[in-house]
mmCIF file of C-alpha atoms and ligand atoms in Angstrom:
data_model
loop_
_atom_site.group_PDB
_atom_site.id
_atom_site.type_symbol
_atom_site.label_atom_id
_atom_site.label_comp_id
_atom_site.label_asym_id
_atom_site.label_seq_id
_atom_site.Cartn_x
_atom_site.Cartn_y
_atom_site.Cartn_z
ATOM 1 C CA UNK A 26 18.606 -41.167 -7.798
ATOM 2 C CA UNK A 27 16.473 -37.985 -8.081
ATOM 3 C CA UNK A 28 14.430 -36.551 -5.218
ATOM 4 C CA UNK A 29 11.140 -35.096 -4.847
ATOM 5 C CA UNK A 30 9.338 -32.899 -2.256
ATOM 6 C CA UNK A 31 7.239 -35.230 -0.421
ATOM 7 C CA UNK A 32 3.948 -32.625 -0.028
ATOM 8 C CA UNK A 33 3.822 -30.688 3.414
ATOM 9 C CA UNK A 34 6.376 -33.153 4.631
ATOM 10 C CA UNK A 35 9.172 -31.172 3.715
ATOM 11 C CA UNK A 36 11.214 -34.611 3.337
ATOM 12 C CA UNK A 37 12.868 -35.082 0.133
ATOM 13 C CA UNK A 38 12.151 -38.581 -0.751
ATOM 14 C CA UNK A 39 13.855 -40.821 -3.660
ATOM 15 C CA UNK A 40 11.845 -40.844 -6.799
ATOM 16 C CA UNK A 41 11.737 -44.639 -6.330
ATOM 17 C CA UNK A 42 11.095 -45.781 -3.090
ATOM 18 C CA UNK A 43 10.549 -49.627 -1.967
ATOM 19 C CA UNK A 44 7.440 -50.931 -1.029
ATOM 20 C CA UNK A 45 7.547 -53.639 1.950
ATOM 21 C CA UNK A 46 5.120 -55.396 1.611
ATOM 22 C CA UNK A 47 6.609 -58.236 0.437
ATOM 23 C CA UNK A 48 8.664 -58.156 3.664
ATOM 24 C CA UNK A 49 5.635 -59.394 5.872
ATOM 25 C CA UNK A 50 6.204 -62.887 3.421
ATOM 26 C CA UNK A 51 2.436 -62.089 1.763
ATOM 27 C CA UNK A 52 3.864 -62.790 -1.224
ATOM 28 C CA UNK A 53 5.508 -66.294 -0.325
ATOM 29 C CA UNK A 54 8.546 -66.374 2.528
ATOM 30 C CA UNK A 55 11.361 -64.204 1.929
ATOM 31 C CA UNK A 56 14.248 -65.236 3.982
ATOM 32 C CA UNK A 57 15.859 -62.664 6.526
ATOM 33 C CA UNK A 58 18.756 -62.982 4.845
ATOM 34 C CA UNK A 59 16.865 -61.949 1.491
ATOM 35 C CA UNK A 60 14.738 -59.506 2.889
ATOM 36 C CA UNK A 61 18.103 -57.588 4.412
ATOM 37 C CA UNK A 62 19.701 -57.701 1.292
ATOM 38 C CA UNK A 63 16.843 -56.254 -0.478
ATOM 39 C CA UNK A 64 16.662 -52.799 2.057
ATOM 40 C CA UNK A 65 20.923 -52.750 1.890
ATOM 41 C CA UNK A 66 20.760 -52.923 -2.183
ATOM 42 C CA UNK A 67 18.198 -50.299 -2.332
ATOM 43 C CA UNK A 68 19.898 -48.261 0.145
ATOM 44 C CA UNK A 69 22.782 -48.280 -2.491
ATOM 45 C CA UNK A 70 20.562 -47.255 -5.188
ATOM 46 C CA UNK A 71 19.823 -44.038 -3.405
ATOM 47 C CA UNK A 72 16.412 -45.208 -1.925
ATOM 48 C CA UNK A 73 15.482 -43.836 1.079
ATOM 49 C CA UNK A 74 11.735 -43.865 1.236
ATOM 50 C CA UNK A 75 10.234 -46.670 2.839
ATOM 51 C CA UNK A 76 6.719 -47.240 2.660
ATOM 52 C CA UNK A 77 5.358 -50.410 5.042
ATOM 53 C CA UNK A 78 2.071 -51.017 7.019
ATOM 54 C CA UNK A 79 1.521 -52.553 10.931
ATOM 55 C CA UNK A 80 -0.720 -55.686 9.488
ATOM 56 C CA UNK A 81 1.829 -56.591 6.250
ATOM 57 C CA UNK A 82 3.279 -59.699 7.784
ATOM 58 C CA UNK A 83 1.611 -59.501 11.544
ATOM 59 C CA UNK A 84 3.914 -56.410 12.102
ATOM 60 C CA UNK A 85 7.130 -58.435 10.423
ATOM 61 C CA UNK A 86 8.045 -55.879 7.910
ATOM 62 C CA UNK A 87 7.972 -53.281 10.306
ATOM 63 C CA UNK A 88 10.132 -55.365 12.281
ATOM 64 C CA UNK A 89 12.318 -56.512 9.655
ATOM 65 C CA UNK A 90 12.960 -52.634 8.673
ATOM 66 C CA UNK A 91 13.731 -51.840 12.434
ATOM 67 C CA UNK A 92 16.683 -54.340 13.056
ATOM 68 C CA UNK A 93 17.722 -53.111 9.585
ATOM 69 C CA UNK A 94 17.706 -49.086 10.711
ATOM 70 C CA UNK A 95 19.450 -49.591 13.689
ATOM 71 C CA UNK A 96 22.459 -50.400 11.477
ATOM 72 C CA UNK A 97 22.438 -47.537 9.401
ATOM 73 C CA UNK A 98 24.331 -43.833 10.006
ATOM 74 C CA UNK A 99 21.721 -41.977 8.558
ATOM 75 C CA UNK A 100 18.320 -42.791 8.774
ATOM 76 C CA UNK A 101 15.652 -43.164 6.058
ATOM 77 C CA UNK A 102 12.498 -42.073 5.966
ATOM 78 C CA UNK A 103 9.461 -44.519 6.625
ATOM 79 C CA UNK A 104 5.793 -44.054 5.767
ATOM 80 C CA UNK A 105 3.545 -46.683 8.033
ATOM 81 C CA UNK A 106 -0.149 -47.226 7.911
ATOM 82 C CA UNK A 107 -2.581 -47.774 10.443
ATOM 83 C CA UNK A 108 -6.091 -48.777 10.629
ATOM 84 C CA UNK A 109 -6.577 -52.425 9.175
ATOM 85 C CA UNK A 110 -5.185 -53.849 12.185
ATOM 86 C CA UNK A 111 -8.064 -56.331 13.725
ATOM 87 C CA UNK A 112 -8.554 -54.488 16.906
ATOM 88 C CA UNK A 113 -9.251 -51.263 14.516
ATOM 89 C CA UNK A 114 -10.654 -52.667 11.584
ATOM 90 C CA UNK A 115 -14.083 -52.356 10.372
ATOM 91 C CA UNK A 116 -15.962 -50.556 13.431
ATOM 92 C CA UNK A 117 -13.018 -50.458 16.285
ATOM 93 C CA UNK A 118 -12.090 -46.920 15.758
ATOM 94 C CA UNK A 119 -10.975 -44.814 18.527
ATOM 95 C CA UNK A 120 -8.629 -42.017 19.071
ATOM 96 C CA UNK A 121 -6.793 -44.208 21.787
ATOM 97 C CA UNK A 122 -6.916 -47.217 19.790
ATOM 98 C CA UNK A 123 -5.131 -45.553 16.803
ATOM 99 C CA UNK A 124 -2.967 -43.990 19.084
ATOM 100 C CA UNK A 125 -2.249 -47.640 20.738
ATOM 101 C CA UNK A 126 -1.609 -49.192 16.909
ATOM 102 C CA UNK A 127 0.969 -46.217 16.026
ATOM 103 C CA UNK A 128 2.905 -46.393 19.530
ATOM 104 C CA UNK A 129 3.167 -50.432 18.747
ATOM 105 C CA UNK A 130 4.261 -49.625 15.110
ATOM 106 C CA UNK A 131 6.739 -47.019 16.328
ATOM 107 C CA UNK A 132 8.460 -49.415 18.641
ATOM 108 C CA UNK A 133 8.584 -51.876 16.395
ATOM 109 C CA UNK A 134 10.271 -49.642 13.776
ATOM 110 C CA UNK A 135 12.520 -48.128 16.642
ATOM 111 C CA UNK A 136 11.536 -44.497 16.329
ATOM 112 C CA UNK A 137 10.310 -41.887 18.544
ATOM 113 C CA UNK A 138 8.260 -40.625 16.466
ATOM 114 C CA UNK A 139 6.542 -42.112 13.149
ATOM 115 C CA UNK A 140 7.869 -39.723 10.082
ATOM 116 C CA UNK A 141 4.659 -40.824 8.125
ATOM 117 C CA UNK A 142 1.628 -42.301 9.111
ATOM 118 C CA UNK A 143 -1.268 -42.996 6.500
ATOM 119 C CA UNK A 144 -4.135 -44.286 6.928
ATOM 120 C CA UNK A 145 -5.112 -47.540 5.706
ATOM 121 C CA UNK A 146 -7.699 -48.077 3.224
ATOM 122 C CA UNK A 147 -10.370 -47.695 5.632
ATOM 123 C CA UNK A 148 -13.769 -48.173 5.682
ATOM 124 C CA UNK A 149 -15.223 -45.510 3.270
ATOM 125 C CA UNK A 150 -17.895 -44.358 5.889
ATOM 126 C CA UNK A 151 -15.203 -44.369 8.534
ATOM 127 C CA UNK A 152 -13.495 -41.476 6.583
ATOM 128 C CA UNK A 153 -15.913 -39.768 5.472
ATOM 129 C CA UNK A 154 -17.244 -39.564 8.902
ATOM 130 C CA UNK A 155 -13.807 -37.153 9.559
ATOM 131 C CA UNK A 156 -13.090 -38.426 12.995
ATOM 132 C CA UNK A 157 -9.948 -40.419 11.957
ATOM 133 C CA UNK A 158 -8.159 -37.495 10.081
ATOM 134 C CA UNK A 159 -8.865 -35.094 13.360
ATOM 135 C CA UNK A 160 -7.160 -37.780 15.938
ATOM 136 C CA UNK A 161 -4.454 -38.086 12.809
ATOM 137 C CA UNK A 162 -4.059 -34.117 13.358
ATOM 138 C CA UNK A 163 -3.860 -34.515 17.255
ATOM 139 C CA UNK A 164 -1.563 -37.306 17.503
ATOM 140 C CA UNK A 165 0.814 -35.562 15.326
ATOM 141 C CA UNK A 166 0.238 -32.408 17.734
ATOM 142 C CA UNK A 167 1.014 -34.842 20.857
ATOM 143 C CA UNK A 168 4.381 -35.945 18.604
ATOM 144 C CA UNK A 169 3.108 -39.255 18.347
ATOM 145 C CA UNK A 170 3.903 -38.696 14.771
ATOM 146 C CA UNK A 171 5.500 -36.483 12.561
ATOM 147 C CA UNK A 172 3.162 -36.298 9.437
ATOM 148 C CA UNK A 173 0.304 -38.218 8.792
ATOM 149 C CA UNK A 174 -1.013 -38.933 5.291
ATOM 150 C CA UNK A 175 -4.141 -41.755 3.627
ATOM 151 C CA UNK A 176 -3.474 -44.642 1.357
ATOM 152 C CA UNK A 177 -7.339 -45.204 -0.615
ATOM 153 C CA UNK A 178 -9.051 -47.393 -2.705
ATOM 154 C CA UNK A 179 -11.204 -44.578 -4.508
ATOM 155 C CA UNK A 180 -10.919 -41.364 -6.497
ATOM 156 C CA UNK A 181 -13.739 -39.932 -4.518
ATOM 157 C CA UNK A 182 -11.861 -40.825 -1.530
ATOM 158 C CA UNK A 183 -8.534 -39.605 -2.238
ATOM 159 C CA UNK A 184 -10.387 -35.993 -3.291
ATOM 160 C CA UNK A 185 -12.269 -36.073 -0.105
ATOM 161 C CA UNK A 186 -8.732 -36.372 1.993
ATOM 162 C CA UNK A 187 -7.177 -34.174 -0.299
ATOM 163 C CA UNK A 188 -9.224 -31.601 1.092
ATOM 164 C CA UNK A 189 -7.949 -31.750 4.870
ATOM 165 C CA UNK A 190 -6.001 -29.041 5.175
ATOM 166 C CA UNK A 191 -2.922 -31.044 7.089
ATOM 167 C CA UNK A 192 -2.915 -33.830 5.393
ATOM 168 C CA UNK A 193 0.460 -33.981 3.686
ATOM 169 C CA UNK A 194 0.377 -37.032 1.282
ATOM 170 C CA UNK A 195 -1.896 -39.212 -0.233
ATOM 171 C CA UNK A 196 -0.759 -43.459 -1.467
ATOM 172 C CA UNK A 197 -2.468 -44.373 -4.377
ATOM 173 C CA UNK A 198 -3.260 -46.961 -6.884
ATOM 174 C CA UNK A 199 -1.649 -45.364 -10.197
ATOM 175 C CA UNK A 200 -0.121 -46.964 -12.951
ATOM 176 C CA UNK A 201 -0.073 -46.844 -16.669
ATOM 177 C CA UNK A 202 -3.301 -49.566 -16.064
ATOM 178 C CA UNK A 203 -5.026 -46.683 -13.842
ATOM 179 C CA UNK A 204 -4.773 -43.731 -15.095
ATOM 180 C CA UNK A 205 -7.777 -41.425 -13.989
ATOM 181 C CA UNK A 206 -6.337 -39.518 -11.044
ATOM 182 C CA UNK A 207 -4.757 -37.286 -13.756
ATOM 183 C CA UNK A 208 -7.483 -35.523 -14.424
ATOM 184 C CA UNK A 209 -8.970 -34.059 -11.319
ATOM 185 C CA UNK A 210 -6.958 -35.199 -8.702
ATOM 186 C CA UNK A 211 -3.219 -34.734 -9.415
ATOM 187 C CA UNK A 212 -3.949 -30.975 -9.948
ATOM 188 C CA UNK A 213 -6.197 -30.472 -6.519
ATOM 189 C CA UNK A 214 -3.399 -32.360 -5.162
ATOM 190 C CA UNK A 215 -0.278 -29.684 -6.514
ATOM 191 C CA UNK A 216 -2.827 -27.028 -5.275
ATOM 192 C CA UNK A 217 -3.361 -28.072 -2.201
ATOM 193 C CA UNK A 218 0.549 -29.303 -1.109
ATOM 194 C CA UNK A 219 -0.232 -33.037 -1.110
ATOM 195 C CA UNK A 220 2.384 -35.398 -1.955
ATOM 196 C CA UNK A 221 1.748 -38.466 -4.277
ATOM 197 C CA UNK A 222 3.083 -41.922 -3.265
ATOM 198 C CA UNK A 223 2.378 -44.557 -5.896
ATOM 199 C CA UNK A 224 1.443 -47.659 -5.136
ATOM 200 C CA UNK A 225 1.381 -50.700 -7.515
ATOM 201 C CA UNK A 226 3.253 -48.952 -10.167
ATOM 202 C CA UNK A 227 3.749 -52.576 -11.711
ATOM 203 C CA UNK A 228 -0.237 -53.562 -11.310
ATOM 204 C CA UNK A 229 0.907 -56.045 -8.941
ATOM 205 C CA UNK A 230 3.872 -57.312 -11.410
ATOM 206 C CA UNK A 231 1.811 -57.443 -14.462
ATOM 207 C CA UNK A 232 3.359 -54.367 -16.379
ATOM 208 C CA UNK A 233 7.144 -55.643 -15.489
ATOM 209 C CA UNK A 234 5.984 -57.854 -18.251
ATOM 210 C CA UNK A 235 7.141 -60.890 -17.648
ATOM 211 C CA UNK A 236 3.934 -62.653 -16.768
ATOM 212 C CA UNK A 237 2.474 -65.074 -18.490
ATOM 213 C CA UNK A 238 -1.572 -66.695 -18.971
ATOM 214 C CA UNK A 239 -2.382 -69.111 -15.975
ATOM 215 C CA UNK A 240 0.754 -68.478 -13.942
ATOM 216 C CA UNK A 241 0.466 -70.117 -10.300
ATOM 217 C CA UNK A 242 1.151 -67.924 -7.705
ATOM 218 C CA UNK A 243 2.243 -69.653 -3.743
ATOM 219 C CA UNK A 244 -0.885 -70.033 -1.592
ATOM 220 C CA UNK A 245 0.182 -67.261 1.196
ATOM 221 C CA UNK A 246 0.527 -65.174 -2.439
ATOM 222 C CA UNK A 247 -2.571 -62.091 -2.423
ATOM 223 C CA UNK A 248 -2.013 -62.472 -6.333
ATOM 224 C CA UNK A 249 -3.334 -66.175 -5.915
ATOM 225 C CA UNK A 250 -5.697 -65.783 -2.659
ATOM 226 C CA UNK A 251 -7.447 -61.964 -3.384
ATOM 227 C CA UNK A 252 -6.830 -62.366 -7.318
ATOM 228 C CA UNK A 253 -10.767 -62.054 -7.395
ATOM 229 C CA UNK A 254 -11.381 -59.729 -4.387
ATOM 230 C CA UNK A 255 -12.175 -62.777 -2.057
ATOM 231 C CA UNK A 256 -9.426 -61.383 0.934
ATOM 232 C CA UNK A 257 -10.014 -57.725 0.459
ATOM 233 C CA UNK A 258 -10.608 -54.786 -2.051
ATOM 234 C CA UNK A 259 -11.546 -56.514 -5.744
ATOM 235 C CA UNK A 260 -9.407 -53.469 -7.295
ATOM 236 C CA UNK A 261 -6.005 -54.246 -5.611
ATOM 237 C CA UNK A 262 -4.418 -57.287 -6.600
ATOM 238 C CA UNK A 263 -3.413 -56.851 -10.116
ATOM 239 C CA UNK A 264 -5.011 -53.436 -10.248
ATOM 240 C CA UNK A 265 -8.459 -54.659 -10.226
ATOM 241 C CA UNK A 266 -8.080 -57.037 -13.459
ATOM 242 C CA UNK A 267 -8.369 -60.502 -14.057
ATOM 243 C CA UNK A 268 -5.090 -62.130 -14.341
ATOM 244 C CA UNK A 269 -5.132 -63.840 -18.016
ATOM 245 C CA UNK A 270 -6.758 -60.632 -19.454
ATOM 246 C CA UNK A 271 -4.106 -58.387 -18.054
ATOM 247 C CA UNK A 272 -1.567 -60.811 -18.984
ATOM 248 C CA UNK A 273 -2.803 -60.341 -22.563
ATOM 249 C CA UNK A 274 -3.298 -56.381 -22.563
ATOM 250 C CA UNK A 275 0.304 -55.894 -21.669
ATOM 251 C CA UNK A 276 1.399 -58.239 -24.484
ATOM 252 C CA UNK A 277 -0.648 -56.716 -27.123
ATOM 253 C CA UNK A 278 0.597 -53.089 -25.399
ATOM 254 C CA UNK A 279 4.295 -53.885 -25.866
ATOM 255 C CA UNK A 280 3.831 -54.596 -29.692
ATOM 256 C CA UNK A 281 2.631 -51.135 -29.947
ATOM 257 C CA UNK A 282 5.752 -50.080 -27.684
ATOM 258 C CA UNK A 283 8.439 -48.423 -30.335
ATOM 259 C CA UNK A 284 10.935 -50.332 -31.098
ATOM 260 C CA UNK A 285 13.827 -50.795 -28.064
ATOM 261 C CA UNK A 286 10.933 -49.468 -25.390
ATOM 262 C CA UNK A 287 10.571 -51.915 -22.488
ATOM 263 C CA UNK A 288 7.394 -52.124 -20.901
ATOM 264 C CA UNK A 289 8.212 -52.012 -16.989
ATOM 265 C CA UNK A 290 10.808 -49.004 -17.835
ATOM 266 C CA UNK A 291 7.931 -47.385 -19.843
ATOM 267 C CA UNK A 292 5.503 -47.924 -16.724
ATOM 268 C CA UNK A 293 7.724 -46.523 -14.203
ATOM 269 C CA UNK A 294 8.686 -43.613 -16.777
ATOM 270 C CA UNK A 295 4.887 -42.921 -17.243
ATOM 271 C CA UNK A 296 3.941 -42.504 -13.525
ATOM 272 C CA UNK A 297 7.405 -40.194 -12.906
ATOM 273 C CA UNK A 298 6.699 -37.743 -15.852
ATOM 274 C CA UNK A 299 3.587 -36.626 -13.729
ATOM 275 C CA UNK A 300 5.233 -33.731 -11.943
ATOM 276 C CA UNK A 301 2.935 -33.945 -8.713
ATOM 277 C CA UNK A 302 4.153 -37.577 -7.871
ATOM 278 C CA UNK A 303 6.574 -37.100 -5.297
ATOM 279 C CA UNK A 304 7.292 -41.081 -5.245
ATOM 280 C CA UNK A 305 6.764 -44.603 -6.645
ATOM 281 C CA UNK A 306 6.666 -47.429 -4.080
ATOM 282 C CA UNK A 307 7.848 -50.456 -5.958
ATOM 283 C CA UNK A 308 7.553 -53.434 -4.445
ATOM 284 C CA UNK A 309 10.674 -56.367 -5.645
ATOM 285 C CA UNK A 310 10.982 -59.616 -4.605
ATOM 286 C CA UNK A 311 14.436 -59.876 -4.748
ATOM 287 C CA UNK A 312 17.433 -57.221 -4.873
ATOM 288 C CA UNK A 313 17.993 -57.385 -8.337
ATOM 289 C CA UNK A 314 14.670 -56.091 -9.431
ATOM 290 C CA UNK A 315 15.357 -52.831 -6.413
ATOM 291 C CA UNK A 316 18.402 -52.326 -9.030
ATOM 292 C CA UNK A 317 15.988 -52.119 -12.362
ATOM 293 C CA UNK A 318 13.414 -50.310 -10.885
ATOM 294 C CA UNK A 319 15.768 -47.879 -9.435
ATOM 295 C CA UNK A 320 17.025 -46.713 -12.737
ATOM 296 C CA UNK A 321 13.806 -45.466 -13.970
ATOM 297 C CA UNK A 322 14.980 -42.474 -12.294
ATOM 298 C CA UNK A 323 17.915 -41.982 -14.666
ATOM 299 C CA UNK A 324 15.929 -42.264 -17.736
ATOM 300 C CA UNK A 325 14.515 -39.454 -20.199
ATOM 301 C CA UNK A 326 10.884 -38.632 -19.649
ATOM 302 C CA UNK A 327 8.722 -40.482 -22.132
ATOM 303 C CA UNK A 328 7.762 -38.425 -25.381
ATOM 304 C CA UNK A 329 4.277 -36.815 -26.065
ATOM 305 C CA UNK A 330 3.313 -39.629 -29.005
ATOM 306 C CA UNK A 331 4.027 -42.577 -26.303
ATOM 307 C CA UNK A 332 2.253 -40.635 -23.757
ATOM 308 C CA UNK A 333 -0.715 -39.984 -26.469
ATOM 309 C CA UNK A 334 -0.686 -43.894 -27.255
ATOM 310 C CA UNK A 335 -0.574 -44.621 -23.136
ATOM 311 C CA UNK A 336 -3.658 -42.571 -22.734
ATOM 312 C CA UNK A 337 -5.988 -43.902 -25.665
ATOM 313 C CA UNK A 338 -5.444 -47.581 -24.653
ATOM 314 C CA UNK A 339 -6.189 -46.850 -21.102
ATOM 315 C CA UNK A 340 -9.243 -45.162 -22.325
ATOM 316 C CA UNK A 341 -10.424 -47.879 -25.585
ATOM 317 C CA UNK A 342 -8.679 -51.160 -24.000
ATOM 318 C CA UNK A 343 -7.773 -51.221 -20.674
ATOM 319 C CA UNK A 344 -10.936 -48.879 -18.005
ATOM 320 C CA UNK A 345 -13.622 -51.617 -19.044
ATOM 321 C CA UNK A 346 -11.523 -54.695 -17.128
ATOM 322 C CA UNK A 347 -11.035 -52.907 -13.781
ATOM 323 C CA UNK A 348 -13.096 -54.205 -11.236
ATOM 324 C CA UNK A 349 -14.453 -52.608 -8.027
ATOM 325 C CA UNK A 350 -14.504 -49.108 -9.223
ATOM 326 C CA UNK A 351 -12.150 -46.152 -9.862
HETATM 327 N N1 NAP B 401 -3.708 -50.503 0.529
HETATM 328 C C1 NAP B 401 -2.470 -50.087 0.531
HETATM 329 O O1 NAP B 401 -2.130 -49.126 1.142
HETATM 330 C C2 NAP B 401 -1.471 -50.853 -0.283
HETATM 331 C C3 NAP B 401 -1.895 -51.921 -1.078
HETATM 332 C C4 NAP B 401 -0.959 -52.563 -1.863
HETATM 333 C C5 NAP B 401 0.364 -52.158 -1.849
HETATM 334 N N2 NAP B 401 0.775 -51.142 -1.051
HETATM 335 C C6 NAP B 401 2.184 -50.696 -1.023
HETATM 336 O O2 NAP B 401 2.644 -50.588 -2.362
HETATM 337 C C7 NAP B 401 3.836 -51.380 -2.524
HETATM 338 C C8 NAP B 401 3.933 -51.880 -3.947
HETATM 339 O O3 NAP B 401 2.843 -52.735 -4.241
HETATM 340 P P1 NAP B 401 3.046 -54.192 -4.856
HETATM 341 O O4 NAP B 401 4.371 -54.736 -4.464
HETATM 342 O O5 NAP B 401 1.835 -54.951 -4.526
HETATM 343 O O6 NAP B 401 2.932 -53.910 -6.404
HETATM 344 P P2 NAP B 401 3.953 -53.638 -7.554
HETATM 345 O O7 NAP B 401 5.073 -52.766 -7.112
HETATM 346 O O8 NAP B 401 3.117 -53.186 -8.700
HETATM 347 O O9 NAP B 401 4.469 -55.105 -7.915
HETATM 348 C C9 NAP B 401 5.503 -55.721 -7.230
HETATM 349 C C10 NAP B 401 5.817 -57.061 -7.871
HETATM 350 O O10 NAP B 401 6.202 -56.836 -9.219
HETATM 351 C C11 NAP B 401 7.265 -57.691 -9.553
HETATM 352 N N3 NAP B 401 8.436 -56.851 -9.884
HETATM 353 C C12 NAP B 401 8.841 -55.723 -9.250
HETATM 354 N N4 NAP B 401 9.938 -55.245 -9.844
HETATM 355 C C13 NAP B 401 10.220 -56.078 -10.865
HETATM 356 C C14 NAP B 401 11.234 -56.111 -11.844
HETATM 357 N N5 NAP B 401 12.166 -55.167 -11.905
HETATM 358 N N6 NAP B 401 11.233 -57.125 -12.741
HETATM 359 C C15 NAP B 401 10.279 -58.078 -12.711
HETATM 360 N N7 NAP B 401 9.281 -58.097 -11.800
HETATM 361 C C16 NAP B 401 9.259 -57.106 -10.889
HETATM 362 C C17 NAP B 401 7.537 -58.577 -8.363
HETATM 363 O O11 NAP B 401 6.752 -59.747 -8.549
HETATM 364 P P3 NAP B 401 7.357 -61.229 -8.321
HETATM 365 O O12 NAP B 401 7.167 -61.438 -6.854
HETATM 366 O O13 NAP B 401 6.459 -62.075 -9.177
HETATM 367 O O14 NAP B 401 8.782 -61.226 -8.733
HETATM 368 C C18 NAP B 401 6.987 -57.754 -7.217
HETATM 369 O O15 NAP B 401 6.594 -58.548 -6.145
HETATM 370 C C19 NAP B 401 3.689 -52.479 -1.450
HETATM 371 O O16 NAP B 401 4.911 -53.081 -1.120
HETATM 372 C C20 NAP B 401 3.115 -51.677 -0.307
HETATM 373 O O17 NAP B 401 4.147 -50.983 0.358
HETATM 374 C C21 NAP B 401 -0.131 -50.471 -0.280
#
């Protein structure tokens, strides 16, 4: 596994890292038993990024990942978010609320100190008000945490964050299916030191390719309940576009894939041959797909005529389907 500067972090963090969502169960249960064997396998692949959130699963995953680092000689490192908890989230913002949520999310993940926190997705006029990236730069003065960093819904947003001169990463929504942040923001983001955490590099499991039309996902599934924005952001769950016409723009894209070219190994190739993404946080339902995604690490970089086909059926096939903006 290959590592990459993690912005003004200084951590090196595994090219692939493991999302946790799924830990929470908000994609359907995953046993304990399961969910440990899922952190131990990718530990073994040479993961050691860790990126989970205080509301995925009531505060479970953060939990889960706790019990699971006391075990371990050397620790990894784990990004957190905060601000979608209910006592924050839309218009509950204060410095000692945030400060409250972190503290909670720091005992729960059995640290002194939180290596990253990001905020999460909140409320555009929230952010761009400023005050939650000042108390981010306090509470990391007060050692409440080490780093602090924004996962966002928007382009506009991540520029605008971009722009703080401590922030040291920025989580976004980038995939072979989302492809404009490499035009303005990916180089303001090399300029300015901030390090790029993918999230959804599989458009929510749609570009592992394996889907197929009218699939049923469980109930306590986001891909069945927010499939159509009805939970929370309409761009999220399968990157913004409907399920059966996703399902059928990654079949007609892998019969323009050359010959022996896999379309999840092509998507997590894509996203790593952009030099200023320091990691991709792949979510995996069970250990065996930790092991696949893992290897996209250890493959070649993908070659300019794929890269040139990627980007024109973004552009002509896939931009128009994306709800909720870019
Ligand atoms: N607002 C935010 O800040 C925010 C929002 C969303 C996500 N995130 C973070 O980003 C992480 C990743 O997001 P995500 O899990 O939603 O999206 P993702 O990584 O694009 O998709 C994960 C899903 O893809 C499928 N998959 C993964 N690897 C596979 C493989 N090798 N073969 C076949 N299928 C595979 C699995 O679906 P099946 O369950 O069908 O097997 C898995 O649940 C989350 O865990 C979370 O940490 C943050």
């Amino acid at each position: 596994m290959k590592t990459r500067t993690l912005g003004k972090t200084g951590f090196e963090v595994s090219e692939i890292g493991l999302g946790c969502w799924q830990l929470g169960n908000d994609f359907g249960p995953v046993e304990d038993k399961e969910a440990m064997s899922i952190l131990q396998t990718a530990v073994a692949e040479g993961i050691q990024f860790f990126d989970t959130a205080d509301v995925y699963g009531g505060g479970l995953s953060e939990e889960r990942i706790g019990q699971w680092r006391k075990t371990l000689t050397k620790p990894p490192i784990i990004a957190t978010k905060v601000g979608r908890h209910s006592e924050l989230y839309p218009s509950g913002y204060s410095k000692s609320a945030v400060k409250k949520s972190l503290q909670a999310s720091a005992q729960r993940l059995g640290v002194e100190s939180i290596d990253l926190a990001q905020l999460h997705c909140v409320p555009r006029e929230v952010l761009f008000a400023g005050d939650l990236l000042a108390w981010m730069e306090d509470l990391q003065k007060e050692g409440v945490i080490k780093h602090f960093g924004a996962s966002v819904e928007m382009l506009d947003e991540a520029m605008f964050c971009c722009s703080h001169p401590e922030l040291a990463s920025l989580q976004i929504l980038f995939n072979v299916f989302r492809q404009d942040a490499t035009e303005s923001l990916l180089p303001l983001a090399e300029n300015n030191d901030v390090g790029i955490i993918v999230r959804l590099p599989l458009a929510s499991g749609l570009l592992s390719g394996k889907m197929e039309r009218d699939r049923i996902f469980s109930e306590h599934d986001h891909r069945s309940y927010n499939k159509d924005g009805d939970a929370f952001h309409v761009g999220e769950t399968f990157n913004g576009i409907p399920f059966n016409t996703g399902v059928a723009l990654v079949d007609e894209l892998k019969e323009k894939l050359p010959k022996g070219q896999d379309i999840l190994d092509v998507s997590l190739r894509w996203i790593l041959d952009q030099p200023q993404v320091s990691s991709i946080i792949a979510g995996a339902s069970r250990s065996s797909q930790v092991v696949r995604n893992a290897a996209a690490s250890s493959l070649p970089p993908l070659d300019k005529d794929l890269h040139a086909l990627l980007s024109e059926y973004y552009r002509e096939k896939v931009k128009k389907h994306i709800r909720g903006g870019i």
